[in-house]
mmCIF file of C-alpha atoms in Angstrom:
data_model
loop_
_atom_site.group_PDB
_atom_site.id
_atom_site.type_symbol
_atom_site.label_atom_id
_atom_site.label_comp_id
_atom_site.label_asym_id
_atom_site.label_seq_id
_atom_site.Cartn_x
_atom_site.Cartn_y
_atom_site.Cartn_z
ATOM 1 C CA MET A 288 54.520 98.183 147.881
ATOM 2 C CA ALA A 289 52.423 98.917 144.199
ATOM 3 C CA ASP A 290 50.670 102.931 144.573
ATOM 4 C CA ILE A 291 47.039 103.464 145.360
ATOM 5 C CA ASP A 292 46.625 104.577 141.862
ATOM 6 C CA ASP A 293 47.289 100.917 140.383
ATOM 7 C CA LEU A 294 44.828 99.889 142.784
ATOM 8 C CA LYS A 295 41.440 99.233 142.196
ATOM 9 C CA PRO A 296 38.735 97.445 144.823
ATOM 10 C CA GLY A 297 38.466 94.035 144.157
ATOM 11 C CA ASP A 298 42.251 93.432 144.037
ATOM 12 C CA GLU A 299 44.285 91.441 146.661
ATOM 13 C CA ALA A 300 46.083 94.432 149.067
ATOM 14 C CA PRO A 301 49.044 94.666 149.617
ATOM 15 C CA SER A 302 51.210 92.355 152.501
ATOM 16 C CA GLY A 303 53.461 93.661 153.807
ATOM 17 C CA PRO A 304 54.975 94.575 157.659
ATOM 18 C CA PRO A 305 52.596 96.429 159.923
ATOM 19 C CA ARG A 306 54.149 100.340 160.053
ATOM 20 C CA HIS A 307 53.075 101.352 162.807
ATOM 21 C CA GLN A 308 53.435 99.759 166.049
ATOM 22 C CA THR A 309 50.334 98.175 167.910
ATOM 23 C CA LEU A 310 47.103 100.594 168.786
ATOM 24 C CA ARG A 311 48.543 99.847 172.588
ATOM 25 C CA SER A 312 52.011 100.711 172.118
ATOM 26 C CA GLY A 313 51.204 104.105 169.826
ATOM 27 C CA LEU A 314 48.868 105.671 171.892
ATOM 28 C CA GLY A 315 51.665 104.808 175.325
ATOM 29 C CA LEU A 316 54.530 106.247 172.956
ATOM 30 C CA VAL A 317 52.066 109.801 171.849
ATOM 31 C CA LEU A 318 51.131 109.243 175.658
ATOM 32 C CA ARG A 319 54.936 109.661 177.251
ATOM 33 C CA TRP A 320 55.513 112.586 174.491
ATOM 34 C CA GLU A 321 53.529 114.513 175.515
ATOM 35 C CA ALA A 322 54.301 114.261 179.332
ATOM 36 C CA LEU A 323 57.001 114.995 178.317
ATOM 37 C CA LEU A 324 56.173 118.223 176.625
ATOM 38 C CA VAL A 325 54.813 119.057 180.403
ATOM 39 C CA VAL A 326 58.062 118.926 181.609
ATOM 40 C CA LEU A 327 59.462 120.728 178.544
ATOM 41 C CA LEU A 328 57.726 123.735 178.643
ATOM 42 C CA GLY A 329 57.681 124.059 182.714
ATOM 43 C CA VAL A 330 61.502 124.198 181.883
ATOM 44 C CA THR A 331 61.290 126.746 179.283
ATOM 45 C CA ILE A 332 58.599 128.891 181.582
ATOM 46 C CA ALA A 333 61.472 128.143 184.351
ATOM 47 C CA TYR A 334 64.137 129.318 182.150
ATOM 48 C CA GLY A 335 62.051 132.500 181.349
ATOM 49 C CA ALA A 336 61.648 133.615 184.762
ATOM 50 C CA SER A 337 64.596 132.979 185.831
ATOM 51 C CA VAL A 338 66.061 135.909 182.559
ATOM 52 C CA SER A 339 64.141 138.389 183.326
ATOM 53 C CA PRO A 340 61.317 138.532 185.936
ATOM 54 C CA TYR A 341 58.419 140.220 184.705
ATOM 55 C CA PHE A 342 57.917 136.602 181.929
ATOM 56 C CA LEU A 343 55.405 135.654 184.425
ATOM 57 C CA GLU A 344 53.069 138.899 183.973
ATOM 58 C CA SER A 345 50.218 138.565 182.206
ATOM 59 C CA THR A 346 51.712 141.526 179.450
ATOM 60 C CA ASN A 347 54.475 139.293 178.104
ATOM 61 C CA LEU A 348 51.746 136.571 177.811
ATOM 62 C CA PHE A 349 50.284 138.422 175.472
ATOM 63 C CA TYR A 350 53.230 139.104 174.153
ATOM 64 C CA ILE A 351 54.060 135.176 173.894
ATOM 65 C CA CYS A 352 50.463 134.434 171.646
ATOM 66 C CA LEU A 353 51.228 137.794 170.186
ATOM 67 C CA ASN A 354 54.540 135.444 168.179
ATOM 68 C CA VAL A 355 52.522 132.788 167.388
ATOM 69 C CA GLY A 356 49.218 133.640 166.772
ATOM 70 C CA GLU A 357 49.287 133.035 162.995
ATOM 71 C CA VAL A 358 51.267 130.511 163.109
ATOM 72 C CA ALA A 359 49.502 128.596 165.393
ATOM 73 C CA ILE A 360 46.525 128.795 163.242
ATOM 74 C CA MET A 361 48.831 127.660 159.923
ATOM 75 C CA ALA A 362 49.507 124.605 162.682
ATOM 76 C CA LEU A 363 45.963 123.152 162.982
ATOM 77 C CA PRO A 364 45.626 122.055 159.215
ATOM 78 C CA LEU A 365 48.969 120.949 158.274
ATOM 79 C CA THR A 366 47.803 118.828 161.713
ATOM 80 C CA LEU A 367 46.167 116.889 159.358
ATOM 81 C CA ILE A 368 47.516 116.458 156.911
ATOM 82 C CA VAL A 369 51.314 115.584 158.145
ATOM 83 C CA ILE A 370 48.720 113.334 159.468
ATOM 84 C CA THR A 371 47.987 110.874 156.346
ATOM 85 C CA GLY A 372 51.888 111.292 154.987
ATOM 86 C CA GLU A 373 52.133 114.200 152.665
ATOM 87 C CA ILE A 374 53.784 117.352 153.767
ATOM 88 C CA ASP A 375 52.633 121.248 153.357
ATOM 89 C CA LEU A 376 55.704 123.659 152.501
ATOM 90 C CA SER A 377 53.731 125.716 150.959
ATOM 91 C CA VAL A 378 52.130 127.966 154.429
ATOM 92 C CA ALA A 379 53.567 131.370 154.533
ATOM 93 C CA SER A 380 54.222 131.865 151.019
ATOM 94 C CA MET A 381 50.221 131.090 150.626
ATOM 95 C CA LEU A 382 50.026 133.841 153.556
ATOM 96 C CA GLY A 383 51.989 135.847 152.543
ATOM 97 C CA LEU A 384 49.700 135.472 148.709
ATOM 98 C CA CYS A 385 46.765 136.426 149.712
ATOM 99 C CA GLY A 386 47.186 138.935 152.394
ATOM 100 C CA VAL A 387 48.636 140.647 149.173
ATOM 101 C CA ALA A 388 46.160 140.372 147.304
ATOM 102 C CA MET A 389 43.802 141.609 149.920
ATOM 103 C CA ALA A 390 45.632 145.425 150.024
ATOM 104 C CA GLU A 391 45.630 145.412 146.609
ATOM 105 C CA LEU A 392 41.876 144.535 146.756
ATOM 106 C CA PHE A 393 41.316 147.240 149.765
ATOM 107 C CA LYS A 394 43.624 149.943 147.385
ATOM 108 C CA HIS A 395 41.492 149.862 144.312
ATOM 109 C CA GLY A 396 38.159 150.555 145.780
ATOM 110 C CA TRP A 397 36.789 146.226 147.892
ATOM 111 C CA PRO A 398 35.674 147.038 151.041
ATOM 112 C CA ILE A 399 37.721 145.790 153.227
ATOM 113 C CA TRP A 400 34.952 142.204 154.167
ATOM 114 C CA PRO A 401 34.147 140.969 150.637
ATOM 115 C CA ALA A 402 38.781 141.698 150.359
ATOM 116 C CA MET A 403 38.769 139.728 153.587
ATOM 117 C CA ILE A 404 36.081 137.289 151.719
ATOM 118 C CA ALA A 405 38.125 137.602 148.814
ATOM 119 C CA ALA A 406 41.741 137.037 150.276
ATOM 120 C CA VAL A 407 40.876 133.895 152.533
ATOM 121 C CA ALA A 408 38.977 132.109 149.690
ATOM 122 C CA LEU A 409 41.411 132.699 147.191
ATOM 123 C CA GLY A 410 43.894 129.907 149.725
ATOM 124 C CA ALA A 411 40.972 128.123 149.239
ATOM 125 C CA VAL A 412 42.182 128.016 145.529
ATOM 126 C CA LEU A 413 45.835 127.761 146.241
ATOM 127 C CA GLY A 414 45.335 124.473 148.364
ATOM 128 C CA ALA A 415 42.800 123.672 145.680
ATOM 129 C CA PHE A 416 46.362 123.664 142.969
ATOM 130 C CA ASN A 417 49.060 122.170 145.806
ATOM 131 C CA GLY A 418 45.706 119.194 146.346
ATOM 132 C CA PHE A 419 45.279 118.541 142.575
ATOM 133 C CA LEU A 420 48.615 118.012 141.758
ATOM 134 C CA VAL A 421 49.189 115.740 144.585
ATOM 135 C CA THR A 422 46.824 113.838 143.975
ATOM 136 C CA ARG A 423 44.990 114.118 140.902
ATOM 137 C CA VAL A 424 48.291 113.911 139.174
ATOM 138 C CA GLY A 425 50.299 111.879 141.706
ATOM 139 C CA LEU A 426 53.254 114.465 142.574
ATOM 140 C CA PRO A 427 55.175 113.541 145.946
ATOM 141 C CA SER A 428 53.782 116.391 147.968
ATOM 142 C CA LEU A 429 57.057 117.206 149.259
ATOM 143 C CA ALA A 430 58.453 117.924 145.588
ATOM 144 C CA VAL A 431 54.633 119.605 145.099
ATOM 145 C CA THR A 432 55.214 122.473 148.083
ATOM 146 C CA ILE A 433 58.493 123.643 148.114
ATOM 147 C CA GLY A 434 57.172 124.959 144.093
ATOM 148 C CA THR A 435 54.451 126.514 144.938
ATOM 149 C CA LEU A 436 56.795 127.723 147.710
ATOM 150 C CA THR A 437 58.600 129.648 145.872
ATOM 151 C CA LEU A 438 55.309 130.337 142.814
ATOM 152 C CA TYR A 439 53.433 131.634 145.908
ATOM 153 C CA ARG A 440 56.044 133.782 147.123
ATOM 154 C CA GLY A 441 57.030 134.997 142.584
ATOM 155 C CA ILE A 442 53.472 135.801 142.552
ATOM 156 C CA ALA A 443 53.658 138.262 145.484
ATOM 157 C CA GLN A 444 56.114 139.604 144.974
ATOM 158 C CA GLY A 445 54.786 140.439 140.997
ATOM 159 C CA ILE A 446 51.637 141.944 142.778
ATOM 160 C CA LEU A 447 53.742 144.254 144.968
ATOM 161 C CA PRO A 448 57.978 143.726 144.697
ATOM 162 C CA THR A 449 58.737 146.916 146.749
ATOM 163 C CA ASP A 450 55.458 148.946 148.280
ATOM 164 C CA THR A 451 53.541 148.129 151.262
ATOM 165 C CA ILE A 452 49.852 148.927 151.206
ATOM 166 C CA GLY A 453 47.855 149.998 154.221
ATOM 167 C CA GLY A 454 45.095 152.493 155.210
ATOM 168 C CA PHE A 455 43.027 149.319 157.297
ATOM 169 C CA PRO A 456 39.764 150.708 158.897
ATOM 170 C CA ALA A 457 41.341 151.538 162.602
ATOM 171 C CA HIS A 458 39.002 148.795 164.353
ATOM 172 C CA LEU A 459 40.617 146.240 162.600
ATOM 173 C CA THR A 460 43.820 146.715 162.597
ATOM 174 C CA ASN A 461 43.359 147.119 166.332
ATOM 175 C CA ILE A 462 42.187 143.053 167.228
ATOM 176 C CA GLY A 463 46.629 142.431 165.873
ATOM 177 C CA VAL A 464 47.891 144.643 168.720
ATOM 178 C CA VAL A 465 45.267 145.046 171.646
ATOM 179 C CA PRO A 466 43.762 142.063 173.742
ATOM 180 C CA ILE A 467 40.534 140.795 174.169
ATOM 181 C CA PRO A 468 38.486 143.244 176.795
ATOM 182 C CA GLY A 469 38.701 141.821 179.912
ATOM 183 C CA THR A 470 41.902 139.799 179.139
ATOM 184 C CA HIS A 471 44.958 139.209 178.269
ATOM 185 C CA ILE A 472 44.776 136.808 175.223
ATOM 186 C CA LEU A 473 45.451 137.995 171.674
ATOM 187 C CA TYR A 474 42.470 137.155 168.853
ATOM 188 C CA SER A 475 44.630 135.440 166.560
ATOM 189 C CA ILE A 476 45.123 132.923 169.932
ATOM 190 C CA ALA A 477 40.895 132.564 171.129
ATOM 191 C CA PHE A 478 40.284 132.133 166.873
ATOM 192 C CA PHE A 479 42.636 129.355 167.890
ATOM 193 C CA GLY A 480 41.873 127.679 171.458
ATOM 194 C CA ALA A 481 38.449 127.855 169.177
ATOM 195 C CA LEU A 482 40.037 126.118 165.980
ATOM 196 C CA ALA A 483 42.527 123.436 167.940
ATOM 197 C CA ILE A 484 38.920 122.832 170.037
ATOM 198 C CA LEU A 485 36.733 121.622 166.722
ATOM 199 C CA PHE A 486 40.251 119.782 164.455
ATOM 200 C CA GLY A 487 40.118 117.866 168.558
ATOM 201 C CA VAL A 488 37.026 116.856 168.140
ATOM 202 C CA VAL A 489 36.648 116.026 164.256
ATOM 203 C CA LEU A 490 40.213 113.905 164.357
ATOM 204 C CA HIS A 491 39.420 112.021 167.896
ATOM 205 C CA ALA A 492 35.959 111.532 167.729
ATOM 206 C CA THR A 493 34.675 111.086 164.027
ATOM 207 C CA PRO A 494 34.077 108.538 161.891
ATOM 208 C CA LEU A 495 36.489 111.425 159.129
ATOM 209 C CA GLY A 496 39.270 110.975 161.442
ATOM 210 C CA ARG A 497 40.377 107.622 162.103
ATOM 211 C CA SER A 498 40.126 107.937 157.899
ATOM 212 C CA ILE A 499 42.665 109.777 158.541
ATOM 213 C CA PHE A 500 44.923 107.524 161.047
ATOM 214 C CA ALA A 501 43.886 105.132 159.145
ATOM 215 C CA ILE A 502 45.301 106.596 156.186
ATOM 216 C CA GLY A 503 48.208 107.662 157.438
ATOM 217 C CA ALA A 504 48.536 104.538 158.973
ATOM 218 C CA ASN A 505 48.415 102.536 155.233
ATOM 219 C CA GLN A 506 46.661 104.518 152.967
ATOM 220 C CA GLU A 507 46.324 101.064 150.453
ATOM 221 C CA ALA A 508 44.570 99.109 153.248
ATOM 222 C CA ALA A 509 41.941 101.506 154.302
ATOM 223 C CA PHE A 510 41.532 102.453 149.651
ATOM 224 C CA PHE A 511 40.714 98.900 149.685
ATOM 225 C CA ALA A 512 38.659 99.571 153.335
ATOM 226 C CA GLY A 513 36.103 101.701 151.481
ATOM 227 C CA VAL A 514 38.179 105.173 152.444
ATOM 228 C CA ARG A 515 38.161 107.930 150.018
ATOM 229 C CA VAL A 516 41.403 108.045 150.553
ATOM 230 C CA LYS A 517 42.336 111.278 147.489
ATOM 231 C CA ARG A 518 39.073 113.495 148.105
ATOM 232 C CA ILE A 519 39.837 113.885 152.325
ATOM 233 C CA LYS A 520 44.244 114.392 151.325
ATOM 234 C CA PHE A 521 42.463 116.887 148.334
ATOM 235 C CA TRP A 522 39.900 118.961 151.242
ATOM 236 C CA LEU A 523 42.586 118.598 153.247
ATOM 237 C CA TYR A 524 44.939 120.487 151.150
ATOM 238 C CA VAL A 525 41.642 123.383 149.927
ATOM 239 C CA LEU A 526 40.919 123.590 154.642
ATOM 240 C CA CYS A 527 44.666 124.307 155.040
ATOM 241 C CA GLY A 528 45.179 127.186 152.222
ATOM 242 C CA MET A 529 41.776 128.302 153.196
ATOM 243 C CA LEU A 530 43.268 128.741 156.889
ATOM 244 C CA CYS A 531 46.829 130.380 155.329
ATOM 245 C CA GLY A 532 44.369 132.841 154.096
ATOM 246 C CA PHE A 533 42.992 133.895 157.254
ATOM 247 C CA ALA A 534 46.392 133.455 158.829
ATOM 248 C CA GLY A 535 47.227 136.373 156.104
ATOM 249 C CA VAL A 536 43.859 138.629 156.654
ATOM 250 C CA LEU A 537 45.508 138.303 160.323
ATOM 251 C CA TRP A 538 49.084 138.830 160.025
ATOM 252 C CA THR A 539 48.565 141.650 157.650
ATOM 253 C CA LEU A 540 45.761 144.180 160.068
ATOM 254 C CA ARG A 541 48.358 143.332 163.385
ATOM 255 C CA PHE A 542 51.413 145.009 160.668
ATOM 256 C CA ALA A 543 49.187 147.987 159.392
ATOM 257 C CA SER A 544 50.788 147.414 155.883
ATOM 258 C CA ALA A 545 50.623 144.265 153.220
ATOM 259 C CA ARG A 546 54.752 143.357 151.962
ATOM 260 C CA TYR A 547 55.194 140.062 149.668
ATOM 261 C CA ASP A 548 57.827 138.959 152.831
ATOM 262 C CA ALA A 549 55.412 139.028 154.823
ATOM 263 C CA ALA A 550 55.436 135.918 157.834
ATOM 264 C CA ILE A 551 58.345 134.215 154.723
ATOM 265 C CA GLY A 552 61.001 131.465 156.589
ATOM 266 C CA GLN A 553 57.754 130.383 158.964
ATOM 267 C CA GLU A 554 56.645 128.201 156.980
ATOM 268 C CA LEU A 555 59.759 126.625 159.545
ATOM 269 C CA TYR A 556 58.167 127.135 162.185
ATOM 270 C CA VAL A 557 54.182 125.796 161.949
ATOM 271 C CA VAL A 558 56.359 122.190 160.366
ATOM 272 C CA THR A 559 58.808 122.590 164.375
ATOM 273 C CA ILE A 560 55.386 122.600 165.855
ATOM 274 C CA VAL A 561 53.122 119.782 164.243
ATOM 275 C CA LEU A 562 56.375 117.678 164.340
ATOM 276 C CA LEU A 563 57.072 118.837 168.226
ATOM 277 C CA GLY A 564 53.749 118.203 168.946
ATOM 278 C CA GLY A 565 53.791 114.521 168.039
ATOM 279 C CA ILE A 566 52.697 114.199 165.282
ATOM 280 C CA SER A 567 54.959 111.585 163.139
ATOM 281 C CA ILE A 568 56.646 112.262 160.109
ATOM 282 C CA PHE A 569 56.037 108.454 158.804
ATOM 283 C CA GLY A 570 51.833 109.729 159.139
ATOM 284 C CA GLY A 571 49.522 107.845 161.281
ATOM 285 C CA ARG A 572 50.147 109.058 164.688
ATOM 286 C CA GLY A 573 49.502 112.462 167.101
ATOM 287 C CA THR A 574 46.596 114.587 168.780
ATOM 288 C CA ILE A 575 45.969 117.890 168.345
ATOM 289 C CA LEU A 576 46.718 118.374 172.055
ATOM 290 C CA GLY A 577 50.346 117.613 171.454
ATOM 291 C CA VAL A 578 50.091 120.512 168.771
ATOM 292 C CA VAL A 579 48.601 122.325 171.166
ATOM 293 C CA LEU A 580 51.322 122.105 173.935
ATOM 294 C CA ALA A 581 54.146 122.713 171.421
ATOM 295 C CA VAL A 582 52.733 126.222 169.914
ATOM 296 C CA ALA A 583 53.263 126.675 174.122
ATOM 297 C CA VAL A 584 56.285 125.765 174.332
ATOM 298 C CA LEU A 585 57.524 127.543 171.035
ATOM 299 C CA GLY A 586 56.217 131.118 172.239
ATOM 300 C CA THR A 587 57.921 131.001 175.763
ATOM 301 C CA LEU A 588 60.752 129.374 174.247
ATOM 302 C CA GLN A 589 61.093 131.833 172.037
ATOM 303 C CA THR A 590 60.081 134.630 173.881
ATOM 304 C CA ALA A 591 62.944 133.068 177.046
ATOM 305 C CA LEU A 592 66.270 133.048 174.343
ATOM 306 C CA THR A 593 64.971 137.219 172.892
ATOM 307 C CA ALA A 594 64.530 137.942 176.811
ATOM 308 C CA ASP A 595 68.047 136.487 177.393
ATOM 309 C CA LEU A 596 69.553 138.486 174.205
ATOM 310 C CA VAL A 597 70.177 135.642 172.433
ATOM 311 C CA PRO A 598 70.902 136.154 168.995
ATOM 312 C CA ALA A 599 68.199 135.957 166.321
ATOM 313 C CA GLN A 600 70.862 133.245 164.100
ATOM 314 C CA ASP A 601 71.143 131.471 167.548
ATOM 315 C CA GLN A 602 67.558 131.393 168.027
ATOM 316 C CA GLN A 603 66.904 129.684 164.760
ATOM 317 C CA ILE A 604 69.685 127.218 166.116
ATOM 318 C CA VAL A 605 67.566 126.211 168.695
ATOM 319 C CA VAL A 606 64.840 125.723 165.899
ATOM 320 C CA GLY A 607 65.832 123.448 164.493
ATOM 321 C CA ALA A 608 67.666 121.009 166.616
ATOM 322 C CA LEU A 609 64.234 121.600 167.558
ATOM 323 C CA LEU A 610 62.863 120.371 164.945
ATOM 324 C CA LEU A 611 65.685 116.917 164.374
ATOM 325 C CA ALA A 612 64.379 115.955 167.648
ATOM 326 C CA SER A 613 61.126 115.728 167.158
ATOM 327 C CA VAL A 614 61.615 113.198 164.097
ATOM 328 C CA ILE A 615 64.014 111.354 165.253
ATOM 329 C CA VAL A 616 63.161 111.004 169.314
ATOM 330 C CA PRO A 617 58.859 109.345 168.602
ATOM 331 C CA ASN A 618 60.543 107.609 165.301
ATOM 332 C CA ALA A 619 63.568 105.604 166.662
ATOM 333 C CA SER A 620 61.247 102.695 166.838
ATOM 334 C CA ASP A 621 59.705 102.975 162.976
ATOM 335 C CA LEU A 622 64.026 104.314 162.501
ATOM 336 C CA TYR A 623 65.341 100.768 163.889
ATOM 337 C CA ARG A 624 63.648 99.311 162.151
ATOM 338 C CA ARG A 625 63.476 99.361 159.460
ATOM 339 C CA VAL A 626 67.864 100.302 159.240
ATOM 340 C CA ARG A 627 67.401 97.024 160.355
ATOM 341 C CA ASP A 628 64.306 95.150 158.126
ATOM 342 C CA ARG A 629 67.485 96.594 155.151
ATOM 343 C CA VAL A 630 70.325 95.144 156.041
ATOM 344 C CA ARG A 631 68.907 92.065 156.976
ATOM 345 C CA SER A 632 67.533 92.448 153.213
ATOM 346 C CA ALA A 633 70.889 92.912 151.798
ATOM 347 C CA GLU A 634 72.306 89.939 154.158
ATOM 348 C CA ALA A 635 69.921 88.132 152.531
ATOM 349 C CA ARG A 636 70.753 88.494 149.126
ATOM 350 C CA HIS A 637 74.244 88.388 149.299
ATOM 351 C CA ARG A 638 73.933 84.905 151.003
ATOM 352 C CA ALA A 639 71.497 83.828 148.483
ATOM 353 C CA SER A 640 74.814 85.089 145.518
ATOM 354 C CA ALA A 641 76.658 83.793 148.053
ATOM 355 C CA VAL A 642 75.325 80.008 146.942
ATOM 356 C CA GLN A 643 74.718 81.460 143.551
ATOM 357 C CA ALA A 644 78.467 81.588 143.014
ATOM 358 C CA GLU A 645 78.945 78.108 144.810
ATOM 359 C CA SER A 646 77.092 76.183 142.820
ATOM 360 C CA ARG A 647 78.757 76.537 139.574
#
């Protein structure tokens, strides 16, 4: 299939089978997956209640939110990127670098609020660098963001190799460890809820959202339909960087300190949430509601496993299994069709070779 960079308006769009199921069957699959997530959430809550009598108490809800707040925020922009058929594995490294940058600026005399704004702006720059390499240079997003995952973490380590910076204002560090007054809701979860509503409206009820789905379903067709494919992808990477920077600010304030290894390895959980939420790894399908449910499932499951004294390495096995299942199960029909088409193509080539051999 021709690459979109090689095409110009007026050229004939590449032909080929549609990349996904019909709209009706795709919508039905999404709804079935979300129903499955509701069932899975119920199972994890029941499991947690069986291993701890305190699992259903409101205080425990606060600690569940504490574990997933920043990760959930980073999952929202990554959702849009994956729907377009791309990926960003550098999200946790951007969080760590932005947190270190904020702490360094504060340490060198910057007021805390300008330092926080600068950290978010730095996140936008880091995301723009990812987006530039993917959309303008034309490099694969997987390779780019694996590289910047290491690059950004290395820069953070170079800035703050062994030290820990603290001393942030108490009225700000408290927002990471105390709930909103009169509730048991963490501030980071409140931010996530507001952003999820905004992202849901944009993705499912605006022309921009339809363009994002169109890019993921078939970016060549979207291009010939007038969708600005590169521009949309670029700004999605910028948005991802901004929200990772914001998550870095929240993470740093929650721990009241900054370290270069903040949130190291958390990109696994971010990707797991996105794919567990029913977002197709091939792009073009998924809902924000599914991602919200996946956040709840992963948060309750982690807390339940901890209450059951499951070792951390065994919890990683569970998360890895969820990640594999979230890729294989919702995309089983696509995977089957791809394998079938390859087998048929191989058989056709074999028959053609046999006919040529007989004719000789």
